[in-house]
mmCIF file of C-alpha atoms in Angstrom:
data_model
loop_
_atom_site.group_PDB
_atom_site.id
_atom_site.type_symbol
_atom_site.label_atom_id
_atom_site.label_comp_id
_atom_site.label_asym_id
_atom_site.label_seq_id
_atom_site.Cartn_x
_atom_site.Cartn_y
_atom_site.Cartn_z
ATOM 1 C CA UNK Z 1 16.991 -2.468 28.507
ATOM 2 C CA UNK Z 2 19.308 -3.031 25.582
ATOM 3 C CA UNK Z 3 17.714 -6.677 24.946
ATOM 4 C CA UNK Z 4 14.039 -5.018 24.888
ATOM 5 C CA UNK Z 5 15.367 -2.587 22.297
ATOM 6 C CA UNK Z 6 16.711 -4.770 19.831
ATOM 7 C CA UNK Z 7 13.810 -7.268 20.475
ATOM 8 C CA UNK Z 8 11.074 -4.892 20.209
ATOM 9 C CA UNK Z 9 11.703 -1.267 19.282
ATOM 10 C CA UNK Z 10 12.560 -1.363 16.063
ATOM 11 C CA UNK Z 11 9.495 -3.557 15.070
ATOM 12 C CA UNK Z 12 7.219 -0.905 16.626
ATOM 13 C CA UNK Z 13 9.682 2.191 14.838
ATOM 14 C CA UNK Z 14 8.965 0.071 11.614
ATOM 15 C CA UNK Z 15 4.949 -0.124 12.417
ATOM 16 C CA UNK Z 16 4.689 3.659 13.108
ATOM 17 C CA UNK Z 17 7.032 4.393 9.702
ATOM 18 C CA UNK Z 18 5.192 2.206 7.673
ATOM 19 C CA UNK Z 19 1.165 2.852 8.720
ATOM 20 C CA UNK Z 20 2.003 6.876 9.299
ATOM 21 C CA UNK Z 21 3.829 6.996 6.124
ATOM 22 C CA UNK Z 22 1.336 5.482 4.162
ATOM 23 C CA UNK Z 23 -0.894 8.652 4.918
ATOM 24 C CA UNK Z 24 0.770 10.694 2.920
ATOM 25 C CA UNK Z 25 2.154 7.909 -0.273
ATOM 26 C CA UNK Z 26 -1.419 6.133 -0.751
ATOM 27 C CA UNK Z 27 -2.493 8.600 -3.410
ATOM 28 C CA UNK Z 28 0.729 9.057 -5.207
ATOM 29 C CA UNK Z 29 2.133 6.866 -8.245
ATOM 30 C CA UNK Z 30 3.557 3.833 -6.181
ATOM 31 C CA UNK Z 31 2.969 0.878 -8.344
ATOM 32 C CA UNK Z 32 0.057 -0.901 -6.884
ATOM 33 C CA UNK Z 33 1.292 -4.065 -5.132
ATOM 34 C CA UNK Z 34 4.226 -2.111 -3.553
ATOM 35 C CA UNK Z 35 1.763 0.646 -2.636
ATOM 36 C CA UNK Z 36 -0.328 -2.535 -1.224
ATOM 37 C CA UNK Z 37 2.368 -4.298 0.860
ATOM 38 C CA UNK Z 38 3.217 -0.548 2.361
ATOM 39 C CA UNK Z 39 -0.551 -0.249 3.535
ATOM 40 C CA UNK Z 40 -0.168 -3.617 5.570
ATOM 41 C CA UNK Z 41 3.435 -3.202 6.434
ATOM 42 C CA UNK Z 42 2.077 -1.031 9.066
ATOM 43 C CA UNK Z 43 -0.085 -3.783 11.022
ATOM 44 C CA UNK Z 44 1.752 -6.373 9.946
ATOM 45 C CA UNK Z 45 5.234 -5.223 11.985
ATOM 46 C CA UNK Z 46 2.160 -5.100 15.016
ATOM 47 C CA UNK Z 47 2.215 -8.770 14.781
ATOM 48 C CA UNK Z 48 5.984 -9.593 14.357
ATOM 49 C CA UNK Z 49 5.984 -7.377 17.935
ATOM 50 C CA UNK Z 50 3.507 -9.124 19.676
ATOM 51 C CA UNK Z 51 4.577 -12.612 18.463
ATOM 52 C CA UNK Z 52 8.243 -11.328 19.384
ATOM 53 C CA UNK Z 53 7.598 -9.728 23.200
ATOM 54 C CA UNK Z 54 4.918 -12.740 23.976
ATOM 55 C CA UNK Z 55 6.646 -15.802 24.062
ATOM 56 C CA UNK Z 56 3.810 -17.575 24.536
ATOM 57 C CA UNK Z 57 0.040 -18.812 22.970
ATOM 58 C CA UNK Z 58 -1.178 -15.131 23.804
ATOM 59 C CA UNK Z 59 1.272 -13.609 21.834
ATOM 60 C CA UNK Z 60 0.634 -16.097 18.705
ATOM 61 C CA UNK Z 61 -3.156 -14.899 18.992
ATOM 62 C CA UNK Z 62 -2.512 -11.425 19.218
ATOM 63 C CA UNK Z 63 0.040 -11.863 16.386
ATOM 64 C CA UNK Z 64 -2.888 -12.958 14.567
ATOM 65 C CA UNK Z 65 -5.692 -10.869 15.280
ATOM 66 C CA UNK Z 66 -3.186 -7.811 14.102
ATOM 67 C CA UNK Z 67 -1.559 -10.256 11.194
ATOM 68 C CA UNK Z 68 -5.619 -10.659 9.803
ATOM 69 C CA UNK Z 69 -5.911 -7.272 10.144
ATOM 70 C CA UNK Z 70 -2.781 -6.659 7.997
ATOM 71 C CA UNK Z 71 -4.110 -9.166 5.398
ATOM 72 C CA UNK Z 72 -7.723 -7.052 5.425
ATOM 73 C CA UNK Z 73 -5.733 -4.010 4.417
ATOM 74 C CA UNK Z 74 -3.902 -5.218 1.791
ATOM 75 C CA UNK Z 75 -6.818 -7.652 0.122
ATOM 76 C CA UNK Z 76 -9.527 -4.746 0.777
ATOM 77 C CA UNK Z 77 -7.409 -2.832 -2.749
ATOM 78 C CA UNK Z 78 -8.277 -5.436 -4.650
ATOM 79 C CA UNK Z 79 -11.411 -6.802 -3.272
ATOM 80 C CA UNK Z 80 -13.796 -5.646 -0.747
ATOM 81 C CA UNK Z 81 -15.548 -8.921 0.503
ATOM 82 C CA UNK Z 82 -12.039 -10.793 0.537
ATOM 83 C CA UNK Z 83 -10.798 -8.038 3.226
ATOM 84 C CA UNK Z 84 -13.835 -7.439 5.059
ATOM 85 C CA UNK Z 85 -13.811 -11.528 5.302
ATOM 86 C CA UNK Z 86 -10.345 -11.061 7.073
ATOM 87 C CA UNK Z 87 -11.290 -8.513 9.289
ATOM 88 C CA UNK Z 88 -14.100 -10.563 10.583
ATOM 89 C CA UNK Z 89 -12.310 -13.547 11.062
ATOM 90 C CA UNK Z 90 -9.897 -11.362 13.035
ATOM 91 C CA UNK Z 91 -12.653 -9.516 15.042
ATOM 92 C CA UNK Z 92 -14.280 -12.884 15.922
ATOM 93 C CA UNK Z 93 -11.028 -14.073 17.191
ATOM 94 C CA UNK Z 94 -10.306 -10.920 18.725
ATOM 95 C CA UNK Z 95 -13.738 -11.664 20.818
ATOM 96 C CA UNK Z 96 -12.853 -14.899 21.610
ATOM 97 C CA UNK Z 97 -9.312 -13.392 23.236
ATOM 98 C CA UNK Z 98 -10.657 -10.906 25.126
ATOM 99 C CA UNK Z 99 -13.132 -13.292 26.597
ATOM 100 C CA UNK Z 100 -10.426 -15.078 28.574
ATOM 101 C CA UNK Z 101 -9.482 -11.267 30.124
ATOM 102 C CA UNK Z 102 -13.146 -10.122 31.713
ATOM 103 C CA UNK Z 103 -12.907 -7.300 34.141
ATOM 104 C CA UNK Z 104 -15.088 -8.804 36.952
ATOM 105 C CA UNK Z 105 -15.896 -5.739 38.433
ATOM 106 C CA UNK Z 106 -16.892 -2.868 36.129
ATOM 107 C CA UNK Z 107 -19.202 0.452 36.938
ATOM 108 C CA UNK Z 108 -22.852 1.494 36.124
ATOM 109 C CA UNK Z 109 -21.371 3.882 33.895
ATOM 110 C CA UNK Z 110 -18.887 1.202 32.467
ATOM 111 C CA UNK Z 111 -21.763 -1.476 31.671
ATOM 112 C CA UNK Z 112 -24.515 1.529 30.389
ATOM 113 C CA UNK Z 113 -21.810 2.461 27.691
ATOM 114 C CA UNK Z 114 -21.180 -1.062 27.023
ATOM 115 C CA UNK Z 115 -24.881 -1.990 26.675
ATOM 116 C CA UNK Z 116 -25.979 0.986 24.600
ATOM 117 C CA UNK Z 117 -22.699 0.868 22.449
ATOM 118 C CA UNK Z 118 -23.203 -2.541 20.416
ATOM 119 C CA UNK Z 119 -27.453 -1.909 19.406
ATOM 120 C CA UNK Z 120 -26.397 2.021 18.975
ATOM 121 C CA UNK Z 121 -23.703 0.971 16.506
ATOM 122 C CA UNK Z 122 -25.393 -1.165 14.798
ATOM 123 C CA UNK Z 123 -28.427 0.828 14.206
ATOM 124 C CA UNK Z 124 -26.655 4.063 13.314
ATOM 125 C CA UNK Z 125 -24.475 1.432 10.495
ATOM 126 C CA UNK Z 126 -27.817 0.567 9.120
ATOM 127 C CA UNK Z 127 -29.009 3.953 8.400
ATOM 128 C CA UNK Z 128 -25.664 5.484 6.907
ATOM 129 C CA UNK Z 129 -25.750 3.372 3.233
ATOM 130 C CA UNK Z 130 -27.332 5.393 0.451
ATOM 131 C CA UNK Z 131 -27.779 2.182 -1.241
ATOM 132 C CA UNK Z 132 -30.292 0.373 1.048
ATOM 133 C CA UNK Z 133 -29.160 -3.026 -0.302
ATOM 134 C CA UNK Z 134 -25.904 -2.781 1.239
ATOM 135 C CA UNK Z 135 -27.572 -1.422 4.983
ATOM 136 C CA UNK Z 136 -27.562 -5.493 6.092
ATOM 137 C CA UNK Z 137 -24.201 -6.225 5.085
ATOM 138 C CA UNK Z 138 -23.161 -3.197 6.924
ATOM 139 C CA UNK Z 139 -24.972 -3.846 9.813
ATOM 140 C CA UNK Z 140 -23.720 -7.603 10.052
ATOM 141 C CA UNK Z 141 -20.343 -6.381 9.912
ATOM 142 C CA UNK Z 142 -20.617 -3.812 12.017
ATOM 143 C CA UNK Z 143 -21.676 -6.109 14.978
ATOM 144 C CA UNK Z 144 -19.033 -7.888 15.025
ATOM 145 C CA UNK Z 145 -16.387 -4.113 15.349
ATOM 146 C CA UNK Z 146 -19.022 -3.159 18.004
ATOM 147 C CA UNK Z 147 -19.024 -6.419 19.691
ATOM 148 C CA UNK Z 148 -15.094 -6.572 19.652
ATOM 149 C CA UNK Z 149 -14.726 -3.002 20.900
ATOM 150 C CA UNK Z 150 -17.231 -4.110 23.395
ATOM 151 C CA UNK Z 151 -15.248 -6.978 24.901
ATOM 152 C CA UNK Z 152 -12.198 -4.853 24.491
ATOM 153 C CA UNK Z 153 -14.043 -2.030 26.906
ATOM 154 C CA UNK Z 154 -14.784 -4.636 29.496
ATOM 155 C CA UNK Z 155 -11.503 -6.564 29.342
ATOM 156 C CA UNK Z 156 -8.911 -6.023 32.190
ATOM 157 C CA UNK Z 157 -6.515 -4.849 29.621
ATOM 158 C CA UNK Z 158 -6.311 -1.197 30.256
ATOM 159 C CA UNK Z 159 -8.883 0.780 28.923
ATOM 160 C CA UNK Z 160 -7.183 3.814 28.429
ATOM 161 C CA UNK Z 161 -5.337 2.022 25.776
ATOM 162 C CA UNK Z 162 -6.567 -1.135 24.508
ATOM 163 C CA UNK Z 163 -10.432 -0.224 25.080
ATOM 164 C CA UNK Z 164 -9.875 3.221 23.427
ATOM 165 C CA UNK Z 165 -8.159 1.883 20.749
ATOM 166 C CA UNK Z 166 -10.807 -0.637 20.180
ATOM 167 C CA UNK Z 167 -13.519 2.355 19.990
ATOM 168 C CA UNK Z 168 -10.599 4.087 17.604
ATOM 169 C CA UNK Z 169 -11.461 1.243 15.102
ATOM 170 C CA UNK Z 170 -14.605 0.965 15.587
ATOM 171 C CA UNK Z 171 -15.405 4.556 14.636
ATOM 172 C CA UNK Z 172 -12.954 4.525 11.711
ATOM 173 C CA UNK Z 173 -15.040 1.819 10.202
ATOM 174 C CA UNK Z 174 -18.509 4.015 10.853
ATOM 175 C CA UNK Z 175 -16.814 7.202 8.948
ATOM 176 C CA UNK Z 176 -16.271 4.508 5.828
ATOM 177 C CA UNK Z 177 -19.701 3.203 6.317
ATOM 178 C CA UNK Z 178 -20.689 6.933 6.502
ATOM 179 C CA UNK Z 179 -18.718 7.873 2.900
ATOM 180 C CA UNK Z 180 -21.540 5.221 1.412
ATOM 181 C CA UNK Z 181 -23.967 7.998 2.171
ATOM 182 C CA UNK Z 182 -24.296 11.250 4.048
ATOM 183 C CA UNK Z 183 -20.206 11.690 3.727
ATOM 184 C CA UNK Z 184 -19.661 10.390 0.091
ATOM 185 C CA UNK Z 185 -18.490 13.213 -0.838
ATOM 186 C CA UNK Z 186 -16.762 14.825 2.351
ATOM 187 C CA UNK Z 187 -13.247 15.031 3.082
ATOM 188 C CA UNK Z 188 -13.491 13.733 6.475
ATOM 189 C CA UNK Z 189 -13.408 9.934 5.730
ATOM 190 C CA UNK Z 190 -10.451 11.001 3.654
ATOM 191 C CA UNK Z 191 -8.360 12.584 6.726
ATOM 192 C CA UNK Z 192 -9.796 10.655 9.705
ATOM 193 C CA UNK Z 193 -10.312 6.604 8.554
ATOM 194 C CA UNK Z 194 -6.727 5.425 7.924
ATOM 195 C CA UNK Z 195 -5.145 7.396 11.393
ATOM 196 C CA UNK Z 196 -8.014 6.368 13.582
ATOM 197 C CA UNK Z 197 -7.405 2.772 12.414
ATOM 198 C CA UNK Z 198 -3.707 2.244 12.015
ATOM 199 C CA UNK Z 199 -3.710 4.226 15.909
ATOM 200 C CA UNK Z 200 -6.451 2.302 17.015
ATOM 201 C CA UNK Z 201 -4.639 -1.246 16.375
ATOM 202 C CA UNK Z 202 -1.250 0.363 17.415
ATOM 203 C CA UNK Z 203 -2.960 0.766 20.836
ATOM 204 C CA UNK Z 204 -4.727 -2.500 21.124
ATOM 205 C CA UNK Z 205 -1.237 -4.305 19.879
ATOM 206 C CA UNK Z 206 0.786 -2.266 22.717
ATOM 207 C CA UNK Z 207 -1.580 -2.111 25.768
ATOM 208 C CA UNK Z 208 -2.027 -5.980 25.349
ATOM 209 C CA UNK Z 209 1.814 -6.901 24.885
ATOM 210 C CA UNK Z 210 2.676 -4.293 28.252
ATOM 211 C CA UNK Z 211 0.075 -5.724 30.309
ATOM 212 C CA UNK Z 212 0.709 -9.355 29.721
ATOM 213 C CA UNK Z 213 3.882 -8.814 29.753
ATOM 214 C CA UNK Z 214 3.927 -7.087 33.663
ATOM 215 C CA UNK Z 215 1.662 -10.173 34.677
ATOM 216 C CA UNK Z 216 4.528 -12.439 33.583
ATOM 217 C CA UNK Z 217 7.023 -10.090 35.362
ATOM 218 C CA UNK Z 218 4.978 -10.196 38.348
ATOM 219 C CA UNK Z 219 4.989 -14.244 38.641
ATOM 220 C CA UNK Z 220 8.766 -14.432 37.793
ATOM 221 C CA UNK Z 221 9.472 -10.789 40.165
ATOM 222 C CA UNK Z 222 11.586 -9.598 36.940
ATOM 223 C CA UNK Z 223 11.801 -6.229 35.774
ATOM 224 C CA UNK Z 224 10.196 -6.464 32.270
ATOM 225 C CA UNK Z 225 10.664 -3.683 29.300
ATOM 226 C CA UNK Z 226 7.242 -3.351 27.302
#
């Protein structure tokens, strides 16, 4: 018990006092690369967890797919394309993971939502930019959230956790697609974006780690801390 706390607890205390934190300090006078570095602090300490409770090539990926997401927070301040670039990269890769983790068995219900949620989100990203020269770009992107949230959904990982965190993202990313049009000018992008993201990975980051981590308990019979 002791061992898992000083290997793992204070990297996720760090996480959740970094990305809540950052809430409340983005719009205040914090010079910019400090305010910056606080913004991915609170992914980044996701992937110092994972890399730190997985000793294995699992844990490097998943140490990734939250490190690019870290790196997509901080280079989105300065430059859109250069973060959403990131975030791609770490959505493709996060596709590629959860590929190796398909649920074999999954229900009518299960597969309906999974079917209708990729086109549906896709299609609803299209419509939201005012300016109809971004609507491809968006769309494009889009696809590849909805895709990952998809394989997330129909992983074996739990989906009470890592699959609803996946849709967590997924939706935070529609309400900024939606302040390029019909909620430019509403406060609910404002409130709801950054909590349903930085939640959404902190989810995905600890479902993964505690499930992987049981399996490995399971082969050795050791008790395991998450």
């Amino acid at each position: 018990m002791k061992s898992a706390f000083i290997e793992s607890r204070p990297f996720l205390l760090l996480s959740l006092l970094f990305g809540i934190s950052y809430f409340f300090v983005r719009d205040s006078n914090i010079p910019g690369l400090y305010l910056m570095l606080w913004k991915g602090a609170g992914v980044g300490f996701l992937a110092v967890y994972a890399l730190v409770r997985l000793h294995r090539i699992d844990g490097k990926i998943v140490g990734a797919i939250m490190a690019l997401g870290a790196i997509g927070d901080m280079a989105i301040e300065y430059d859109q394309t250069m973060g959403a670039i990131a975030f791609l990269v770490g959505h493709i890769l996060a596709i590629l993971f959860y590929s190796r983790f398909r649920r074999h068995k999954l229900a009518f219900s299960q597969k309906l939502f999974v079917i209708l949620l990729v086109p549906l989100s896709v299609l609803i990203a299209w419509t939201l930019p005012s300016d109809r020269a971004d609507a491809l770009g968006v769309a494009i992107y889009c696809l590849s959230v909805a895709l990952m949230a998809a394989m997330a959904w129909t992983s074996r990982f739990t989906r009470y956790q890592v699959g609803a965190g996946a849709i967590l993202f997924l939706v935070s990313d529609m309400l900024i697609f939606a302040r390029m049009g019909p909620l430019e000018t509403s406060m609910i992008p404002e409130m709801l974006v950054w909590p349903l993201y930085y939640f959404g990975q902190f989810m995905i980051a600890t479902g993964i780690v505690r499930t992987l981590r049981h399996e490995m308990a399971s082969e050795s019979s050791d008790p395991v801390q998450a």
